[in-house]
Amino acid sequence: MKIGIVSDGKYGERAFENICKIFECEWIQLEELSTSIILDDYELNIPDCDLYISYLRHPDQVIALAELEKPVILGVHLGNGLYNQLKEINPNVFEFPSMCSVEPNTNNFEVDVYANFFGRPKYKIEMKDGIVKKIEVLRSSPCGSSRAGQNFLKNKKISPEVLQEFAINVCHECRSPRFGKTCDKELAGLIHLRSLIDSLKVIEDKNNNVFSEFVEKIEKEYNSRILSCFIG
């Protein structure tokens, strides 16, 4: 499967570097244009790909990409109104709260194949006496922040404080561009933290009140962030 990373040059380079390690991938850079300019009858002449990931910021360029009738993942949020318009043009245009929340459950073959490798992080962890001995990233965010968190956790004893520091490390590496939104780096940290918690057997100890309270707090914050992503 061939994936085209379509950008105006501002975002997407790190995703391109990581996705190329798994898939045939092409960097497609368009001219950076002011969003105040209206592009009448704008058409794209770009390499044919099975799936496009768009980091474009001009609405008319994104519309032209959707008109190619290929599956498209939007890596930049440009508003709910435009997204609804794009879905009418091409039902196989997909937008997610962040690029690290993509999962292989869209019923689109190309998007789901991609999401087996990139999207919502998935970890496999080996622990001994509460200490992380080995951690493997089974699915990573396209920007690679999942692996930054992986390196941070090695040989650390799990505690709420360490988990919070893990999320902060992810935030520092996050490249999520969501303009005018609060759900960017913070949301990425929460998504990674929830995925990590799913992998930690110690969290399943219902008698551990400290961890139970921490997990409950994270769930409330995550739900609040997700809700804010879809308002407006």
Coordinates of C-alpha atoms in Angstrom, one line a residue:
M1 CA 0.0 0.0 0.0
K2 CA 1.3 3.4 -1.0
I3 CA 0.7 6.4 1.3
G4 CA 1.0 10.0 0.3
I5 CA 1.8 12.6 3.0
V6 CA 0.4 15.9 1.6
S7 CA 1.7 19.0 3.2
D8 CA 2.3 22.7 2.6
G9 CA 5.6 22.3 4.4
K10 CA 4.6 23.2 7.9
Y11 CA 3.7 19.8 9.3
G12 CA 4.1 16.1 8.5
E13 CA 7.8 15.6 8.1
R14 CA 8.2 13.5 11.2
A15 CA 5.2 11.4 10.3
F16 CA 6.6 10.8 6.9
E17 CA 9.9 9.6 8.3
N18 CA 8.2 7.1 10.6
I19 CA 5.5 5.9 8.2
C20 CA 8.2 5.2 5.5
K21 CA 9.6 2.6 7.8
I22 CA 6.5 0.5 7.3
F23 CA 4.8 1.5 4.1
E24 CA 5.8 2.7 0.7
C25 CA 5.4 6.4 1.2
E26 CA 5.7 9.7 -0.8
W27 CA 6.2 13.2 0.5
I28 CA 3.9 15.5 -1.6
Q29 CA 4.5 19.2 -0.8
L30 CA 2.2 21.8 -2.2
E31 CA 2.6 25.6 -2.2
E32 CA 1.9 27.3 1.1
L33 CA -1.0 29.7 0.6
S34 CA -2.7 32.2 2.7
T35 CA -6.1 31.0 3.9
S36 CA -7.6 34.4 3.0
I37 CA -7.0 33.6 -0.7
I38 CA -9.9 31.8 -2.5
L39 CA -8.8 29.2 -5.0
D40 CA -11.4 28.9 -7.7
D41 CA -11.5 25.6 -9.6
Y42 CA -8.4 24.4 -7.8
E43 CA -7.2 21.0 -9.0
L44 CA -4.4 18.7 -7.8
N45 CA -1.9 16.9 -10.0
I46 CA -0.1 14.7 -7.5
P47 CA 1.2 11.1 -7.5
D48 CA -1.4 8.5 -7.2
C49 CA -1.6 6.8 -3.8
D50 CA -3.8 4.3 -2.0
L51 CA -4.2 6.6 1.0
Y52 CA -3.5 10.3 1.6
I53 CA -2.7 11.8 5.0
S54 CA -3.3 15.6 4.8
Y55 CA -1.4 18.2 6.7
L56 CA -2.7 20.9 4.4
R57 CA -4.0 24.1 6.0
H58 CA -5.8 25.8 3.1
P59 CA -9.5 24.6 2.8
D60 CA -9.5 24.7 -1.0
Q61 CA -6.5 22.5 -1.2
V62 CA -8.0 20.0 1.2
I63 CA -11.3 20.0 -0.9
A64 CA -9.3 19.3 -4.0
L65 CA -7.6 16.4 -2.3
A66 CA -11.0 14.9 -1.2
E67 CA -12.2 15.2 -4.8
L68 CA -9.6 12.6 -5.9
E69 CA -11.9 10.1 -4.3
K70 CA -9.2 8.3 -2.4
P71 CA -9.2 7.6 1.3
V72 CA -7.9 10.7 3.2
I73 CA -6.9 11.1 6.9
L74 CA -7.0 14.7 8.0
G75 CA -4.0 15.5 10.2
V76 CA -5.0 19.2 10.7
H77 CA -8.4 20.2 12.0
L78 CA -10.0 23.0 9.9
G79 CA -13.4 23.1 11.5
N80 CA -16.5 20.9 11.7
G81 CA -18.2 22.7 8.9
L82 CA -15.5 22.0 6.4
Y83 CA -15.2 18.4 7.6
N84 CA -18.9 17.8 6.9
Q85 CA -18.5 19.3 3.5
L86 CA -15.6 17.0 2.8
K87 CA -17.6 13.9 3.9
E88 CA -20.3 14.9 1.3
I89 CA -17.6 15.1 -1.4
N90 CA -15.8 11.9 -0.3
P91 CA -17.3 9.6 2.4
N92 CA -13.8 8.1 2.8
V93 CA -12.4 11.3 4.4
F94 CA -11.7 10.7 8.1
E95 CA -10.8 13.0 11.0
F96 CA -9.9 12.0 14.5
P97 CA -9.4 14.0 17.7
S98 CA -5.7 13.5 17.2
M99 CA -3.4 11.5 15.0
C100 CA -2.7 9.2 18.0
S101 CA -6.3 8.3 18.4
V102 CA -6.7 6.5 15.1
E103 CA -7.8 2.9 15.4
P104 CA -8.4 0.1 12.8
N105 CA -12.2 0.2 13.1
T106 CA -13.3 2.6 10.3
N107 CA -14.4 -0.1 7.9
N108 CA -12.2 1.5 5.3
F109 CA -9.5 -1.0 4.2
E110 CA -6.7 1.4 3.6
V111 CA -7.2 3.4 6.8
D112 CA -7.5 0.3 8.9
V113 CA -4.3 -1.2 7.4
Y114 CA -2.5 2.0 8.3
A115 CA -4.1 2.1 11.7
N116 CA -2.7 -1.4 12.5
F117 CA 0.7 0.3 12.7
F118 CA 0.0 3.9 13.5
G119 CA -2.5 5.7 15.7
R120 CA -3.7 4.9 19.2
P121 CA -0.6 3.6 20.9
K122 CA -0.4 0.1 22.1
Y123 CA 2.2 -1.2 24.5
K124 CA 3.4 -4.6 25.7
I125 CA 5.0 -4.4 29.1
E126 CA 7.0 -6.8 31.2
M127 CA 7.3 -5.9 34.9
K128 CA 9.1 -7.3 38.0
D129 CA 8.4 -6.0 41.5
G130 CA 6.5 -3.0 40.1
I131 CA 9.5 -2.0 37.9
V132 CA 9.2 -1.8 34.1
K133 CA 11.8 -4.3 32.8
K134 CA 10.8 -4.3 29.1
I135 CA 8.4 -2.2 27.1
E136 CA 7.5 -2.7 23.5
V137 CA 5.6 -0.4 21.2
L138 CA 3.1 -2.5 19.2
R139 CA 1.4 0.6 17.6
S140 CA 2.9 4.1 17.6
S141 CA 1.7 7.6 17.0
P142 CA 3.0 8.7 13.6
C143 CA 5.1 11.5 15.1
G144 CA 7.0 8.9 17.2
S145 CA 6.1 10.3 20.6
S146 CA 5.0 6.8 21.7
R147 CA 8.6 5.7 21.6
A148 CA 9.8 8.7 23.6
G149 CA 7.5 7.6 26.4
Q150 CA 8.7 4.0 26.0
N151 CA 12.3 5.1 26.7
F152 CA 11.3 7.2 29.7
L153 CA 9.7 4.2 31.5
K154 CA 12.5 1.7 31.3
N155 CA 13.7 0.5 34.7
K156 CA 11.3 2.8 36.5
K157 CA 9.0 1.8 39.4
I158 CA 5.4 2.5 38.4
S159 CA 3.6 5.1 40.5
P160 CA 1.0 7.9 39.7
E161 CA 3.9 10.4 39.7
V162 CA 5.9 8.3 37.2
L163 CA 2.8 7.9 35.0
Q164 CA 2.2 11.6 35.0
E165 CA 5.8 12.3 34.0
F166 CA 5.4 9.7 31.2
A167 CA 2.5 11.8 29.9
I168 CA 4.5 15.0 30.1
N169 CA 7.3 13.3 28.0
V170 CA 4.8 12.4 25.4
C171 CA 3.5 16.0 25.3
H172 CA 7.0 17.4 24.7
E173 CA 7.4 15.1 21.6
C174 CA 3.8 15.7 20.3
R175 CA 3.5 17.4 16.9
S176 CA -0.3 17.6 16.9
P177 CA -1.5 20.7 15.1
R178 CA -5.0 21.7 16.2
F179 CA -5.4 25.5 15.8
G180 CA -7.6 27.3 18.3
K181 CA -8.2 24.0 20.2
T182 CA -7.2 22.9 23.7
C183 CA -7.0 19.3 22.7
D184 CA -3.5 19.0 21.3
K185 CA -0.4 18.0 23.2
E186 CA -2.4 17.5 26.4
L187 CA -4.8 15.1 24.7
A188 CA -1.9 13.2 23.2
G189 CA -0.5 12.7 26.7
L190 CA -3.8 11.5 28.0
I191 CA -4.3 9.1 25.1
H192 CA -0.9 7.5 25.6
L193 CA -1.5 7.4 29.4
R194 CA -4.8 5.5 29.0
S195 CA -3.1 3.0 26.6
L196 CA -0.3 2.5 29.0
I197 CA -2.7 1.9 31.9
D198 CA -4.5 -0.7 29.8
S199 CA -1.2 -2.6 29.5
L200 CA -0.2 -2.4 33.2
K201 CA -1.4 -5.3 35.2
V202 CA -0.8 -3.5 38.5
I203 CA -3.6 -1.1 37.6
E204 CA -6.0 -3.9 37.6
D205 CA -5.6 -4.3 41.4
K206 CA -8.9 -3.0 42.6
N207 CA -7.6 -2.9 46.2
N208 CA -5.0 -0.3 45.2
N209 CA -6.9 2.9 46.0
V210 CA -4.1 5.2 44.9
F211 CA -4.0 3.8 41.4
S212 CA -7.8 3.5 41.3
E213 CA -8.2 7.2 42.1
F214 CA -5.5 8.2 39.6
V215 CA -7.1 6.2 36.8
E216 CA -10.5 7.7 37.6
K217 CA -9.0 11.2 37.4
I218 CA -7.4 10.5 34.1
E219 CA -10.7 9.1 32.6
K220 CA -12.6 12.2 33.7
E221 CA -9.9 14.5 32.2
Y222 CA -9.8 12.5 28.9
N223 CA -13.6 12.6 28.5
S224 CA -13.6 16.3 29.1
R225 CA -10.8 16.9 26.5
I226 CA -12.5 14.7 23.9
L227 CA -15.8 16.6 24.3
S228 CA -14.0 19.9 23.8
C229 CA -12.5 18.6 20.5
F230 CA -16.0 18.3 18.9
I231 CA -17.5 21.6 20.2
G232 CA -17.6 24.5 17.8

